[in-house]
CSV table of C-alpha atoms in Angstrom, one decimal:
chain,number,residue,atom,x,y,z
A,1,MET,CA,-9.9,7.1,12.7
A,2,SER,CA,-7.7,10.2,13.1
A,3,LYS,CA,-4.2,10.6,11.8
A,4,GLY,CA,-3.5,12.7,14.9
A,5,THR,CA,-4.0,9.8,17.2
A,6,LYS,CA,-1.3,7.8,18.9
A,7,TYR,CA,-1.9,4.8,21.3
A,8,LEU,CA,0.2,3.4,24.1
A,9,LEU,CA,-0.3,-0.1,25.5
A,10,VAL,CA,0.8,0.0,29.1
A,11,SER,CA,1.1,-2.9,31.5
A,12,LEU,CA,1.7,-2.4,35.2
A,13,PRO,CA,1.7,-4.8,38.1
A,14,THR,CA,-1.4,-4.6,40.3
A,15,SER,CA,1.0,-3.9,43.2
A,16,ILE,CA,1.0,-0.3,42.2
A,17,SER,CA,-2.2,-0.1,44.3
A,18,PRO,CA,-2.0,-0.6,48.0
A,19,SER,CA,-4.7,-3.3,47.9
A,20,ASN,CA,-3.2,-5.1,44.9
A,21,ASP,CA,-6.7,-4.8,43.3
A,22,HIS,CA,-7.0,-4.8,39.5
A,23,ASP,CA,-9.6,-2.0,39.3
A,24,GLU,CA,-7.6,0.2,41.8
A,25,ALA,CA,-4.5,-0.5,39.7
A,26,LEU,CA,-6.3,0.7,36.6
A,27,THR,CA,-7.4,3.9,38.5
A,28,ALA,CA,-3.7,4.4,39.4
A,29,LEU,CA,-2.7,4.0,35.8
A,30,ARG,CA,-5.3,6.7,34.8
A,31,SER,CA,-3.8,9.0,37.5
A,32,GLY,CA,-0.3,8.3,36.2
A,33,VAL,CA,-1.3,9.4,32.7
A,34,THR,CA,-3.7,12.2,33.7
A,35,THR,CA,-6.5,13.5,31.4
A,36,ASP,CA,-4.2,16.3,30.3
A,37,PHE,CA,-2.1,13.9,28.3
A,38,GLY,CA,-4.5,11.1,27.3
A,39,THR,CA,-7.4,8.9,28.2
A,40,VAL,CA,-7.1,5.3,29.5
A,41,THR,CA,-9.4,2.4,28.8
A,42,PRO,CA,-9.0,-1.2,30.0
A,43,PHE,CA,-7.3,-3.5,27.5
A,44,PRO,CA,-8.0,-7.1,28.7
A,45,ILE,CA,-5.4,-9.7,27.9
A,46,PRO,CA,-6.1,-13.4,28.7
A,47,GLU,CA,-3.5,-15.5,30.4
A,48,PHE,CA,-1.7,-17.8,28.0
A,49,LYS,CA,0.3,-21.0,28.4
A,50,ILE,CA,3.8,-20.0,29.5
A,51,GLY,CA,6.8,-22.1,28.6
A,52,THR,CA,10.4,-21.8,29.7
A,53,LEU,CA,12.2,-18.5,30.3
A,54,ASP,CA,14.4,-19.2,27.3
A,55,ALA,CA,11.3,-19.7,25.1
A,56,LEU,CA,9.8,-16.5,26.4
A,57,VAL,CA,12.9,-14.5,25.5
A,58,GLN,CA,12.9,-16.0,22.0
A,59,GLN,CA,9.2,-15.3,21.6
A,60,ALA,CA,9.6,-11.7,22.6
A,61,ASP,CA,12.1,-11.4,19.8
A,62,GLU,CA,9.8,-13.1,17.3
A,63,LEU,CA,6.9,-11.0,18.3
A,64,ALA,CA,8.9,-7.8,17.8
A,65,LYS,CA,9.7,-8.8,14.2
A,66,LEU,CA,6.2,-10.0,13.6
A,67,GLU,CA,4.8,-6.6,14.8
A,68,THR,CA,7.0,-4.9,12.3
A,69,SER,CA,5.7,-7.2,9.5
A,70,CYS,CA,2.1,-6.5,10.6
A,71,GLU,CA,2.6,-2.7,10.5
A,72,ALA,CA,4.2,-3.0,7.1
A,73,VAL,CA,1.3,-5.0,5.7
A,74,VAL,CA,-1.3,-2.6,7.1
A,75,ALA,CA,0.6,0.2,5.4
A,76,LYS,CA,0.8,-1.7,2.1
A,77,VAL,CA,-2.9,-2.6,2.0
A,78,GLY,CA,-3.7,1.0,2.9
A,79,ASP,CA,-1.6,2.2,-0.1
A,80,SER,CA,-3.6,-0.2,-2.3
A,81,LEU,CA,-6.9,1.2,-1.0
A,82,LYS,CA,-5.6,4.7,-1.7
A,83,ALA,CA,-4.7,3.8,-5.3
A,84,ILE,CA,-8.0,2.0,-5.9
A,85,LEU,CA,-10.0,5.0,-4.5
A,86,GLU,CA,-7.7,7.5,-6.3
A,87,GLY,CA,-6.7,9.2,-3.0
A,88,ASP,CA,-10.2,10.2,-1.9
A,89,GLU,CA,-9.6,10.4,1.9
A,90,SER,CA,-13.2,10.3,2.9
A,91,LYS,CA,-13.9,7.2,0.9
A,92,ILE,CA,-10.7,5.6,2.1
A,93,SER,CA,-11.6,6.2,5.7
A,94,GLN,CA,-15.0,4.6,5.2
A,95,GLN,CA,-13.2,1.4,4.1
A,96,LYS,CA,-10.8,1.3,7.0
A,97,THR,CA,-12.8,-0.6,9.7
A,98,VAL,CA,-12.1,-3.6,11.9
A,99,ASN,CA,-15.0,-6.0,12.5
A,100,ASP,CA,-17.2,-3.3,10.9
A,101,LYS,CA,-16.1,-0.8,13.6
A,102,PRO,CA,-14.0,2.3,13.4
A,103,VAL,CA,-10.4,1.5,14.5
A,104,ASP,CA,-10.7,3.6,17.7
A,105,GLN,CA,-13.9,1.8,18.7
A,106,TYR,CA,-12.4,-1.6,18.0
A,107,LEU,CA,-9.3,-0.8,20.2
A,108,ARG,CA,-11.3,0.7,23.0
A,109,SER,CA,-13.6,-2.3,23.2
A,110,PHE,CA,-10.9,-4.9,22.5
A,111,THR,CA,-11.5,-8.4,23.5
A,112,TRP,CA,-9.2,-11.3,22.5
A,113,ASN,CA,-10.7,-13.2,19.5
A,114,LYS,CA,-10.9,-16.7,21.0
A,115,VAL,CA,-12.4,-18.1,17.8
A,116,LYS,CA,-9.5,-17.2,15.5
A,117,TYR,CA,-6.7,-17.3,18.1
A,118,ARG,CA,-7.5,-19.8,20.8
A,119,ALA,CA,-6.0,-18.7,24.1
A,120,ASP,CA,-5.5,-22.3,25.3
A,121,LYS,CA,-3.0,-22.9,22.6
A,122,PRO,CA,0.8,-22.5,23.3
A,123,LEU,CA,2.3,-19.1,22.6
A,124,SER,CA,4.5,-20.6,19.9
A,125,GLU,CA,1.4,-21.9,18.0
A,126,LEU,CA,-0.4,-18.5,18.3
A,127,ILE,CA,2.7,-16.7,16.9
A,128,ASP,CA,2.9,-19.2,14.0
A,129,THR,CA,-0.9,-18.7,13.3
A,130,LEU,CA,-0.6,-14.9,13.2
A,131,GLN,CA,2.6,-15.1,11.1
A,132,LYS,CA,0.9,-17.2,8.5
A,133,GLU,CA,-2.2,-15.1,8.5
A,134,ILE,CA,-0.4,-11.8,7.9
A,135,VAL,CA,1.6,-13.3,5.0
A,136,SER,CA,-1.6,-14.7,3.5
A,137,ILE,CA,-3.3,-11.3,3.8
A,138,ASP,CA,-0.3,-9.6,2.1
A,139,ASN,CA,-0.2,-12.1,-0.7
A,140,ASP,CA,-3.9,-12.1,-1.4
A,141,VAL,CA,-4.3,-8.3,-1.5
A,142,LYS,CA,-1.1,-7.9,-3.5
A,143,GLN,CA,-2.2,-10.5,-6.1
A,144,LYS,CA,-5.6,-9.0,-6.6
A,145,TYR,CA,-4.4,-5.5,-6.7
A,146,ASN,CA,-1.7,-6.4,-9.3
A,147,GLN,CA,-4.4,-8.2,-11.4
A,148,TYR,CA,-6.6,-5.1,-11.3
A,149,ASN,CA,-3.7,-2.8,-12.0
A,150,GLN,CA,-2.7,-4.8,-15.1
A,151,VAL,CA,-6.2,-4.7,-16.5
A,152,LYS,CA,-6.5,-1.0,-15.7
A,153,THR,CA,-3.3,-0.4,-17.6
A,154,ASN,CA,-4.6,-2.4,-20.6
A,155,LEU,CA,-7.8,-0.4,-20.6
A,156,THR,CA,-5.9,2.9,-20.4
A,157,ASN,CA,-3.8,1.9,-23.4
A,158,LEU,CA,-6.9,0.9,-25.3
A,159,GLN,CA,-8.7,4.1,-24.5
A,160,ARG,CA,-5.6,6.1,-25.4
A,161,LYS,CA,-5.7,4.5,-28.8
A,162,GLN,CA,-9.3,5.7,-29.2
A,163,THR,CA,-8.7,9.2,-27.9
A,164,GLY,CA,-5.0,10.1,-28.4
A,165,ASN,CA,-3.5,12.1,-31.2
A,166,LEU,CA,-2.8,10.8,-34.7
A,167,ALA,CA,0.7,9.7,-33.7
A,168,SER,CA,-0.6,7.2,-31.2
A,169,LYS,CA,-4.4,6.5,-31.6
A,170,SER,CA,-5.9,3.6,-33.5
A,171,LEU,CA,-6.3,4.4,-37.3
A,172,THR,CA,-8.9,1.7,-37.9
A,173,SER,CA,-11.8,4.2,-38.1
A,174,ILE,CA,-9.8,6.9,-39.8
A,175,VAL,CA,-8.1,5.3,-42.8
A,176,PRO,CA,-10.3,4.4,-45.7
A,177,PRO,CA,-9.3,1.0,-47.1
A,178,SER,CA,-9.5,2.4,-50.6
A,179,LEU,CA,-6.3,4.5,-49.9
A,180,LEU,CA,-4.2,1.4,-49.2
A,181,ILE,CA,-2.4,-0.7,-51.7
A,182,ARG,CA,-2.8,-4.2,-50.4
A,183,ASP,CA,-2.2,-6.8,-53.1
A,184,SER,CA,0.8,-5.5,-55.0
A,185,ASP,CA,4.1,-7.3,-55.2
A,186,TYR,CA,6.0,-4.0,-55.7
A,187,LEU,CA,4.2,-1.1,-54.1
A,188,GLU,CA,3.4,-0.3,-50.5
A,189,THR,CA,1.4,2.4,-48.8
A,190,HIS,CA,2.9,4.1,-45.7
A,191,LEU,CA,0.9,6.2,-43.2
A,192,ILE,CA,2.9,9.1,-41.8
A,193,ALA,CA,2.0,11.4,-38.9
A,194,VAL,CA,3.6,14.8,-39.5
A,195,PRO,CA,3.9,17.3,-36.6
A,196,SER,CA,1.8,20.4,-37.3
A,197,GLN,CA,4.9,22.7,-37.4
A,198,LEU,CA,6.4,20.5,-40.2
A,199,THR,CA,3.4,20.1,-42.5
A,200,SER,CA,4.3,23.0,-44.7
A,201,SER,CA,7.6,21.4,-45.7
A,202,PHE,CA,6.3,17.8,-46.0
A,203,PRO,CA,4.8,18.1,-49.5
A,204,LYS,CA,8.0,19.7,-50.8
A,205,ILE,CA,10.5,17.1,-49.7
A,206,TYR,CA,8.8,13.7,-49.0
A,207,GLU,CA,9.5,12.5,-52.7
A,208,THR,CA,13.2,13.1,-52.3
A,209,ILE,CA,14.1,11.7,-48.9
A,210,ALA,CA,14.5,8.2,-50.3
A,211,PRO,CA,14.7,6.4,-53.7
A,212,TRP,CA,11.6,5.3,-55.5
A,213,VAL,CA,8.9,7.2,-53.7
A,214,VAL,CA,5.9,7.4,-56.1
A,215,PRO,CA,5.6,11.1,-57.2
A,216,ARG,CA,2.5,13.0,-56.0
A,217,SER,CA,1.4,9.9,-54.1
A,218,ALA,CA,0.9,11.8,-50.8
A,219,GLN,CA,-2.7,12.1,-49.7
A,220,ARG,CA,-3.8,14.0,-46.7
A,221,ILE,CA,-6.2,11.8,-44.6
A,222,ASP,CA,-6.8,13.6,-41.4
A,223,ALA,CA,-5.5,16.2,-39.0
A,224,ASP,CA,-5.7,17.2,-35.3
A,225,ASP,CA,-4.1,19.9,-33.2
A,226,GLU,CA,-0.7,18.2,-33.2
A,227,PHE,CA,-0.4,16.1,-36.3
A,228,THR,CA,-1.5,15.7,-39.9
A,229,LEU,CA,-1.8,12.1,-41.3
A,230,TYR,CA,-0.6,11.4,-44.8
A,231,ALA,CA,-0.6,8.3,-47.0
A,232,VAL,CA,2.5,7.9,-49.2
A,233,THR,CA,3.3,5.1,-51.7
A,234,THR,CA,6.8,3.7,-52.2
A,235,PHE,CA,8.3,0.7,-53.9
A,236,LYS,CA,8.6,-2.1,-51.3
A,237,LYS,CA,12.3,-2.6,-52.0
A,238,TYR,CA,12.9,0.9,-50.5
A,239,SER,CA,10.3,0.9,-47.8
A,240,GLN,CA,12.7,0.5,-44.8
A,241,GLU,CA,14.9,3.3,-46.1
A,242,PHE,CA,11.9,5.6,-46.5
A,243,ILE,CA,10.7,4.8,-43.0
A,244,HIS,CA,14.2,5.5,-41.6
A,245,LYS,CA,14.4,8.8,-43.4
A,246,CYS,CA,10.9,9.8,-42.1
A,247,ARG,CA,12.1,9.3,-38.6
A,248,GLU,CA,15.2,11.5,-39.3
A,249,GLN,CA,12.8,14.2,-40.4
A,250,LYS,CA,10.9,13.8,-37.1
A,251,TRP,CA,7.8,12.4,-39.0
A,252,ILE,CA,6.2,9.4,-37.3
A,253,PRO,CA,5.6,6.3,-39.5
A,254,ARG,CA,2.4,4.5,-38.3
A,255,ASP,CA,2.3,0.7,-38.3
A,256,PHE,CA,-1.1,-0.1,-39.7
A,257,LYS,CA,-2.6,-3.2,-41.3
A,258,TYR,CA,-6.1,-3.1,-42.6
A,259,LYS,CA,-8.4,-5.7,-41.2
A,260,GLU,CA,-12.0,-6.3,-42.1
A,261,GLY,CA,-14.3,-5.5,-39.2
A,262,GLY,CA,-11.3,-4.1,-37.3
A,263,ARG,CA,-13.2,-1.1,-35.9
A,264,GLU,CA,-16.0,-3.2,-34.5
A,265,ALA,CA,-13.4,-5.6,-33.0
A,266,GLU,CA,-11.6,-2.7,-31.3
A,267,GLU,CA,-14.8,-1.3,-29.8
A,268,LYS,CA,-15.8,-4.8,-28.5
A,269,GLU,CA,-12.3,-5.2,-27.0
A,270,VAL,CA,-12.6,-1.9,-25.2
A,271,GLU,CA,-16.0,-2.8,-23.9
A,272,LYS,CA,-14.8,-6.2,-22.7
A,273,VAL,CA,-11.7,-4.9,-20.9
A,274,ALA,CA,-13.8,-2.0,-19.3
A,275,LYS,CA,-16.2,-4.6,-17.9
A,276,GLU,CA,-13.3,-6.7,-16.6
A,277,GLU,CA,-11.7,-3.6,-15.1
A,278,LYS,CA,-14.9,-2.6,-13.3
A,279,LYS,CA,-15.3,-6.2,-11.9
A,280,LEU,CA,-11.7,-6.3,-10.7
A,281,TRP,CA,-12.0,-2.9,-9.2
A,282,GLY,CA,-14.9,-4.1,-7.0
A,283,GLU,CA,-13.0,-7.3,-6.1
A,284,ALA,CA,-9.8,-5.4,-5.2
A,285,LEU,CA,-11.7,-2.9,-3.1
A,286,ARG,CA,-13.6,-5.6,-1.2
A,287,LEU,CA,-10.4,-7.6,-0.6
A,288,GLY,CA,-8.5,-4.4,0.4
A,289,ARG,CA,-11.2,-3.5,2.9
A,290,THR,CA,-11.4,-6.9,4.5
A,291,GLY,CA,-7.6,-7.4,4.3
A,292,TRP,CA,-6.9,-4.1,6.0
A,293,GLY,CA,-9.3,-4.9,8.8
A,294,GLU,CA,-7.8,-8.4,9.3
A,295,ALA,CA,-4.3,-7.1,9.2
A,296,VAL,CA,-5.0,-4.5,11.8
A,297,MET,CA,-6.7,-7.2,13.9
A,298,ALA,CA,-3.7,-9.4,13.6
A,299,TRP,CA,-1.4,-6.5,14.5
A,300,VAL,CA,-3.3,-5.7,17.7
A,301,HIS,CA,-3.3,-9.3,18.7
A,302,VAL,CA,0.4,-9.4,18.2
A,303,LEU,CA,0.7,-6.3,20.4
A,304,ALA,CA,-1.3,-8.0,23.0
A,305,LEU,CA,1.0,-11.0,23.0
A,306,ARG,CA,4.0,-8.7,23.1
A,307,VAL,CA,2.6,-7.0,26.2
A,308,PHE,CA,1.8,-10.4,27.8
A,309,VAL,CA,5.3,-11.9,27.2
A,310,GLU,CA,7.1,-8.8,28.3
A,311,THR,CA,4.9,-8.6,31.4
A,312,VAL,CA,5.9,-12.1,32.4
A,313,LEU,CA,9.6,-11.3,31.8
A,314,ARG,CA,9.4,-8.0,33.7
A,315,TYR,CA,7.1,-8.7,36.6
A,316,GLY,CA,7.4,-12.5,37.0
A,317,LEU,CA,5.0,-15.0,38.3
A,318,PRO,CA,2.3,-15.3,39.6
A,319,LEU,CA,0.8,-13.0,37.1
A,320,ALA,CA,-1.0,-10.0,38.6
A,321,PHE,CA,-1.1,-7.1,36.2
A,322,VAL,CA,-3.3,-4.4,34.6
A,323,CYS,CA,-3.2,-3.4,31.0
A,324,GLY,CA,-4.6,-0.1,29.7
A,325,LEU,CA,-4.9,1.5,26.3
A,326,VAL,CA,-3.8,5.1,26.4
A,327,LYS,CA,-5.3,7.3,23.6
A,328,THR,CA,-3.2,10.4,23.1
A,329,THR,CA,-1.6,12.4,20.3
A,330,PRO,CA,1.9,12.3,18.8
A,331,LYS,CA,2.7,15.6,20.6
A,332,LEU,CA,1.3,14.5,24.0
A,333,ALA,CA,2.6,10.9,23.9
A,334,LYS,CA,6.1,11.9,25.2
A,335,LYS,CA,4.5,13.9,28.1
A,336,ALA,CA,2.3,10.9,28.9
A,337,ARG,CA,5.3,8.7,29.1
A,338,ASN,CA,7.2,11.2,31.2
A,339,SER,CA,4.2,11.4,33.6
A,340,LEU,CA,4.2,7.6,33.9
A,341,ASP,CA,8.0,7.6,34.4
A,342,GLN,CA,7.6,10.0,37.3
A,343,SER,CA,5.0,7.8,38.9
A,344,TYR,CA,6.4,4.3,38.3
A,345,SER,CA,10.2,4.7,37.9
A,346,TYR,CA,10.6,2.8,41.1
A,347,LEU,CA,9.7,-0.4,39.2
A,348,ALA,CA,13.0,-0.2,37.4
A,349,GLY,CA,15.1,-0.5,40.6
A,350,ASN,CA,18.4,1.3,40.0
A,351,ALA,CA,17.9,1.7,36.2
A,352,PHE,CA,16.6,5.3,36.9
A,353,GLY,CA,18.5,7.7,39.1
A,354,ARG,CA,17.3,11.0,40.4
A,355,ASP,CA,18.9,14.4,40.5
A,356,LYS,CA,19.0,16.7,43.5
A,357,LYS,CA,15.5,18.0,42.8
A,358,GLY,CA,14.2,14.5,42.6
A,359,ARG,CA,13.8,14.5,38.8
A,360,ILE,CA,14.4,11.2,36.9
A,361,THR,CA,17.8,10.8,35.2
A,362,LYS,CA,18.0,8.2,32.5
A,363,ASP,CA,20.6,5.4,32.8
A,364,ASP,CA,24.0,5.8,31.3
A,365,SER,CA,24.9,4.6,27.8
A,366,SER,CA,26.5,1.4,28.9
A,367,THR,CA,23.4,0.4,30.9
A,368,SER,CA,21.2,1.3,28.0
A,369,ALA,CA,23.3,-1.0,25.7
A,370,ASP,CA,22.8,-3.8,28.2
A,371,MET,CA,19.1,-3.2,28.4
A,372,GLN,CA,18.8,-3.1,24.6
A,373,ALA,CA,20.7,-6.3,24.3
A,374,SER,CA,18.4,-8.0,26.8
A,375,GLY,CA,15.2,-6.8,25.1
A,376,HIS,CA,14.1,-4.4,27.9
A,377,MET,CA,14.2,-1.2,25.8
A,378,GLY,CA,11.1,0.4,24.4
A,379,ASP,CA,10.3,0.7,20.7
A,380,GLY,CA,12.0,4.1,20.7
A,381,GLY,CA,15.2,2.8,22.2
A,382,ASP,CA,14.6,4.3,25.7
A,383,TYR,CA,14.4,2.1,28.7
A,384,SER,CA,11.0,2.1,30.4
A,385,ALA,CA,10.4,1.0,34.0
A,386,TYR,CA,7.2,-0.6,32.9
A,387,VAL,CA,5.9,-2.4,29.8
A,388,CYS,CA,4.8,0.1,27.2
A,389,TYR,CA,4.4,-0.1,23.4
A,390,ASP,CA,3.3,2.8,21.3
A,391,PHE,CA,1.7,2.6,17.8
A,392,GLU,CA,-0.3,4.6,15.3
A,393,ILE,CA,-2.9,3.1,12.8
A,394,ASN,CA,-3.5,5.3,9.8
């Protein structure tokens, strides 16, 4: 799969060949594109049950909206894979397959999946099936990814408590229980993380910032590159005032309650959440991989239906058309379209005019508005004399 690849799905009536032969029409399509602008492979589309003209017009509109939804879901699942694999493009590309094939191989060997989407079903039923499937894929992948992301965030927070600085990390393994006053009705021990640049002034002023701080009670417990941790004893009655004054001094009071066996419990919790995170990572990756492939498959089948419906609306019955997949690049796609316009503009009747040199001139704005309203404009807003949809799968 290459990010520099663009595809065109082109449908032309077999009448473009003198013999009205399907294979000759495909050869004519190849000649219309030329190898300078892209390569053409057959894209077989079965004949579906056709309803009324009004139904076809409505289905064309539904399919246009559904294709937009499919493209959005493929992009969202791709973003989930990117996040799960931390942006590693080589690993991401390995996961992006359809039916265990690279995308390009799947497209160039496309056959309608008659097991998942029975071609003998009415068009309305096929559209409904594809609509429900793409919604289901989106919900399943989103739910699993959110579940993984939540556990990953929990693990990150737990690990930060183990490895952060003294203002944020867990103090369970740092503070000796003997330093804490736990059973007094009057006294209370506070743990204060003092920024390194303020440690020289702390011993001089901590006793005076609030009433009833026990003199000379400050004990240095530990230090790192950013903070020094002290234990200070105050009377409980003035604890809140002392904490408030500490914050004014830009010292950080730490909320800590000693618990027997707390260190072991924290280690077990980290281990448990790490295992859960690893398990969900695997599940999210597997679901993302299958979800991406299934979403692309649904998208391509929606495109096939769009081509079929538009072909019926454009060329009428009985159906006699050839569909080809043009593999090109974003830069060459416009040239490929122009080349096809030059060859098959006559299919549009009077929609295209020609200048004195025989070059195609596009229809005027009022005609364009009419074409757009009737659904005969291409995805880029330009009228095409033939059925053509372009797409990129990244």
